[in-house]
Coordinates of C-alpha atoms in Angstrom, one line a residue:
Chain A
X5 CA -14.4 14.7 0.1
X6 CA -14.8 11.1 -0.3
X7 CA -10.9 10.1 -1.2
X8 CA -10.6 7.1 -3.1
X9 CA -14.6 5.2 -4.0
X10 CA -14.1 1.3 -6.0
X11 CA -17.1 -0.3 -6.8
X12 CA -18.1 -3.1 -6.6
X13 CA -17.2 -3.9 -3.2
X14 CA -18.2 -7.7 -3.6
X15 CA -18.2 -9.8 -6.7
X16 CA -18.4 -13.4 -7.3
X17 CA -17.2 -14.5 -11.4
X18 CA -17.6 -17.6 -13.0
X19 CA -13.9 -18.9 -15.0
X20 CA -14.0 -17.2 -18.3
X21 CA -16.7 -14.5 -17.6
X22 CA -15.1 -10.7 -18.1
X23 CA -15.7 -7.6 -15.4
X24 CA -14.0 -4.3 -15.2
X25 CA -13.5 -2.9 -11.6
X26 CA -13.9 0.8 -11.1
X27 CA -11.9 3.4 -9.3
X28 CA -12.2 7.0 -8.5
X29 CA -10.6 9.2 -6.7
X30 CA -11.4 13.7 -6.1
X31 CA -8.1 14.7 -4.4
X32 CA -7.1 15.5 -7.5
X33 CA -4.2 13.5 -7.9
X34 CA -2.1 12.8 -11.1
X35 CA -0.9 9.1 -10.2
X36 CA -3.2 6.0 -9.5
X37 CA -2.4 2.1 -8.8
X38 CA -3.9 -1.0 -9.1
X39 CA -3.1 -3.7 -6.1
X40 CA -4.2 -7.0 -5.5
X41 CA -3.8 -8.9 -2.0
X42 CA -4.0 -12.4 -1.9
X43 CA -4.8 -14.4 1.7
X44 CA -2.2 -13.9 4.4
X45 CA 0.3 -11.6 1.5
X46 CA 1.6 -8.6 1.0
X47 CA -0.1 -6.2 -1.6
X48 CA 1.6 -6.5 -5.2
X49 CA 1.3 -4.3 -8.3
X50 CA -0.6 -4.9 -10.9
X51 CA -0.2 -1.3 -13.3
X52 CA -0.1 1.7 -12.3
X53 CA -0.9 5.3 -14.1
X54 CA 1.8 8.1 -13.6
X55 CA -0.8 10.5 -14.9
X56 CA -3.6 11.1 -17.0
X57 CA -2.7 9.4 -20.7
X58 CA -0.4 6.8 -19.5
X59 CA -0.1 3.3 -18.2
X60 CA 2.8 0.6 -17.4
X61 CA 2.8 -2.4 -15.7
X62 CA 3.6 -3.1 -12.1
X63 CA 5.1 -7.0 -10.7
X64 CA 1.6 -8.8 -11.9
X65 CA -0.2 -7.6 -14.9
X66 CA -0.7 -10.7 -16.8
X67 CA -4.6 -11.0 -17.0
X68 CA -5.5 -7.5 -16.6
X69 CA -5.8 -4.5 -18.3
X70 CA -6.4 -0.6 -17.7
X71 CA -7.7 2.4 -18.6
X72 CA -7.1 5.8 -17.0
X73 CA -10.0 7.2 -18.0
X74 CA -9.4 10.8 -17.1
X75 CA -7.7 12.4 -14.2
X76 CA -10.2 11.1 -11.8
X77 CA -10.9 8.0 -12.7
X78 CA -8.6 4.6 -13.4
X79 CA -10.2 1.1 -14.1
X80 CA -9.0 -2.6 -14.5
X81 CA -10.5 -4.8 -16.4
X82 CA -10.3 -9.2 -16.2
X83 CA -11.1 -10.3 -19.6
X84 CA -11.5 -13.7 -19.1
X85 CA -11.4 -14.4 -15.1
X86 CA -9.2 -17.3 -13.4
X87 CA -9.6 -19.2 -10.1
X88 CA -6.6 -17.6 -9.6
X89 CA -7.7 -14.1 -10.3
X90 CA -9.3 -14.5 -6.9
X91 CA -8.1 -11.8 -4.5
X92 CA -8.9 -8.4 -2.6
X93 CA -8.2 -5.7 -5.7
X94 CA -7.0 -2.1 -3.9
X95 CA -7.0 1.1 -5.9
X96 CA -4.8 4.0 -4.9
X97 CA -3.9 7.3 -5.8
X98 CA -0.5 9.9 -4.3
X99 CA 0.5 13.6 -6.1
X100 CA 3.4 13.1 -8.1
X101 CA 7.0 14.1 -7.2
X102 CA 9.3 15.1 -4.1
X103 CA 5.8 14.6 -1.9
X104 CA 4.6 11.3 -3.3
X105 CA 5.3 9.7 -0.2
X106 CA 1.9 9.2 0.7
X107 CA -0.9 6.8 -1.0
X108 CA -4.6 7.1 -0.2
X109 CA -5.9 3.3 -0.4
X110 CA -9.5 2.8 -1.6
X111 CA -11.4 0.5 0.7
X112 CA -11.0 -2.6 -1.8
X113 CA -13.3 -5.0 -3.7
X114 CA -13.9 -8.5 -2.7
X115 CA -12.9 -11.0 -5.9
X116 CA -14.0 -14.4 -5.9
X117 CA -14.0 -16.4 -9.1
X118 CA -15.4 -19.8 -9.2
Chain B
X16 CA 13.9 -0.6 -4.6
X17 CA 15.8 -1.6 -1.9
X18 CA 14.4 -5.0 0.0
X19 CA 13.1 -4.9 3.2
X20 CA 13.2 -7.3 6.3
X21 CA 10.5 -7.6 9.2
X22 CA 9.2 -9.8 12.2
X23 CA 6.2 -11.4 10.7
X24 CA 4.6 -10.9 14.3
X25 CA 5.0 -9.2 17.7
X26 CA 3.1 -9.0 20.7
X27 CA 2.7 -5.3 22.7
X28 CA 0.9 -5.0 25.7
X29 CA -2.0 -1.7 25.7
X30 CA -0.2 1.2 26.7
X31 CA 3.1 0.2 26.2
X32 CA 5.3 1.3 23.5
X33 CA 5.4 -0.7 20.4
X34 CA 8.8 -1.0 18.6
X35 CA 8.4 -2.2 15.1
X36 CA 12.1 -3.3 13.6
X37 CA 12.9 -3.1 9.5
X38 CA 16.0 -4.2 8.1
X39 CA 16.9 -2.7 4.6
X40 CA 20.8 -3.1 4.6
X41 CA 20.7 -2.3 0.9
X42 CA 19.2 0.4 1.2
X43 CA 20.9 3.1 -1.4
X44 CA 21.6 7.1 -0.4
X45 CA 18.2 8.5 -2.4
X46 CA 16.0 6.0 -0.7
X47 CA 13.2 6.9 2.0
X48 CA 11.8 4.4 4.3
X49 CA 7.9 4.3 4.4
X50 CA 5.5 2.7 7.0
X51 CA 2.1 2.1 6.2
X52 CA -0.3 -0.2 8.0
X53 CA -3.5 -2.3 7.3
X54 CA -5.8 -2.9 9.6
X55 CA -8.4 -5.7 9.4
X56 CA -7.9 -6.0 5.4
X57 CA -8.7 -2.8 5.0
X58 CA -6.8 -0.6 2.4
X59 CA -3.2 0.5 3.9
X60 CA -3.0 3.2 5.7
X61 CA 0.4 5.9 5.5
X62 CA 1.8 6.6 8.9
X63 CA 5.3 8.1 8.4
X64 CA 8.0 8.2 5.9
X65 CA 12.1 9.4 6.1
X66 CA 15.5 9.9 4.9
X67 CA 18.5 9.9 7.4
X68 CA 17.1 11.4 10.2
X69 CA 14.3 10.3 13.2
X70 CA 11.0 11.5 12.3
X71 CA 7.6 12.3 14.2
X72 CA 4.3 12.8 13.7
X73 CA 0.9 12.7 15.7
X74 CA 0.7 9.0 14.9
X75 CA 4.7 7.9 15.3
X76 CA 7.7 8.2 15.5
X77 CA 10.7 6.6 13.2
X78 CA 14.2 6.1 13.8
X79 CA 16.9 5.1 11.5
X80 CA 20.6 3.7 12.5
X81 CA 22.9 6.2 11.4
X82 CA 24.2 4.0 8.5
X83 CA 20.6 3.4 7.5
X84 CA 20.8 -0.3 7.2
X85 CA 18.1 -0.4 9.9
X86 CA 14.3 1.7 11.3
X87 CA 12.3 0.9 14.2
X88 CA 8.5 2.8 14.0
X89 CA 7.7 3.7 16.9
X90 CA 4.0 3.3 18.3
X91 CA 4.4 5.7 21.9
X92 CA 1.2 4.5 23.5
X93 CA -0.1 1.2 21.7
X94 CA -4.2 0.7 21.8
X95 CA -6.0 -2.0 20.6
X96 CA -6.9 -0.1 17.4
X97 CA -3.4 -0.2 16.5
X98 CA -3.2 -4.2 16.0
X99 CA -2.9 -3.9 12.7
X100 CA 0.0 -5.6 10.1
X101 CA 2.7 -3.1 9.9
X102 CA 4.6 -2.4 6.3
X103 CA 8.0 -1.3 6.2
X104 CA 8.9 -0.1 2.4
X105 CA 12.1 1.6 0.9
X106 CA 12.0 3.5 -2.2
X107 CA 13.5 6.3 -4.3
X108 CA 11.0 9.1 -4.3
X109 CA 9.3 10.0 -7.7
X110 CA 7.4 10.9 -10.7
X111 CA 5.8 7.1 -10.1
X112 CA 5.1 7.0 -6.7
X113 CA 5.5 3.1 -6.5
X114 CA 5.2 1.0 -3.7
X115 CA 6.6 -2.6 -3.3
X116 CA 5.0 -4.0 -0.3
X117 CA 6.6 -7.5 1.6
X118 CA 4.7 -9.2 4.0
X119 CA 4.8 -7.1 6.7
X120 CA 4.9 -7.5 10.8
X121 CA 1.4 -8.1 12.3
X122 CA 1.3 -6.0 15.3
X123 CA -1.1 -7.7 18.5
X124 CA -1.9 -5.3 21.1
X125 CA -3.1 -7.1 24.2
X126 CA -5.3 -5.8 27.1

């Protein structure tokens, strides 16, 4: 049972280039979310996926966007990377409804766009 | 979602207890208070949520003021593997499962 896998864990972008970061996670859960951590902050939203076949945005989606592929797996995608796209990007995943208390956090991927 | 207030630091000595304060005075009647930590940027971590009353688990304990304005987690015997930066987050329990995450209190444990 691996819980929540990203790849890549490292990635360095030039400004403009694209890159989708992957996410996957075999708890079988329904919802996923996209996070990104900046130095020294808190983690913010960037969409999240109440269950398989839908999407909405979280407090930073501007520059990104997803695909919940199926139940298991939920990517984001940069389409043309900023400077100030750079970041630690977190995937996680929870079961829907009176228990969805508790997250499982992936163990991140690196951003750095130059 | 109810904001949250925290300590951006605190200093606990190995051993000791570790008493982690929140402040969430807005905090509405269908909201739970959730901990989670990060340690070392890795991803969070979820240690305990509740409603109204204390709660405890094998990794804490919470308490919340009667008028649930206020938590304190509760780390019983700190180690130096729980330095870590310490999340307090309030929300209404649902189909979405949203977090909103401030910047947290970064818990030192000291030898």
């Amino acid at each position: 049972n691996a819980g929540v896998t990203q790849t890549p864990k490292f990635q360095v972008l030039k400004t403009g280039q694209s890159m989708t970061l992957q996410c996957a996670q075999d708890m079988n859960h329904n919802s996923m979310y996209w996070y990104r951590q900046d130095p020294g902050m808190g983690l913010r939203l960037i969409y999240y996926s109440a269950s398989e076949g839908t999407t909405d945005k979280g407090e930073v989606p501007n520059g990104y966007n997803v695909s919940r592929l199926n139940k298991r797996e939920f990517s984001l995608r940069l389409e043309s990377a900023a400077p100030s796209q750079t970041s630690v990007y977190f995937c996680a995943s929870s079961t829907p409804g009176p228990s969805s208390y508790e997250q499982y956090f992936g163990p991140g991927t690196r951003l750095t766009v130059t | 979602d109810a904001k949250t207030t925290q300590p951006p630091s605190m200093d606990c000595a190995e051993g000791r207890a570790a008493n982690l304060p929140c402040n969430h005075s807005t905090i509405s009647g269908n909201e739970y208070v959730y901990w989670y930590r990060q340690i070392h940027s890795q991803g969070p971590q979820y240690i305990i949520h509740g409603l109204k009353n204390n709660e405890t688990n094998e990794m804490a304990s919470l308490i919340i003021t009667e008028d649930r304005k206020s938590s304190t987690l509760i780390l019983p015997h700190a180690t130096l593997r729980d330095t870590a930066v310490y999340y307090c987050i309030v929300r209404v329990v649902g189909n979405t499962g949203k977090l909103i995450f401030g910047q947290g209190t970064t818990l030192q444990v000291k030898p």
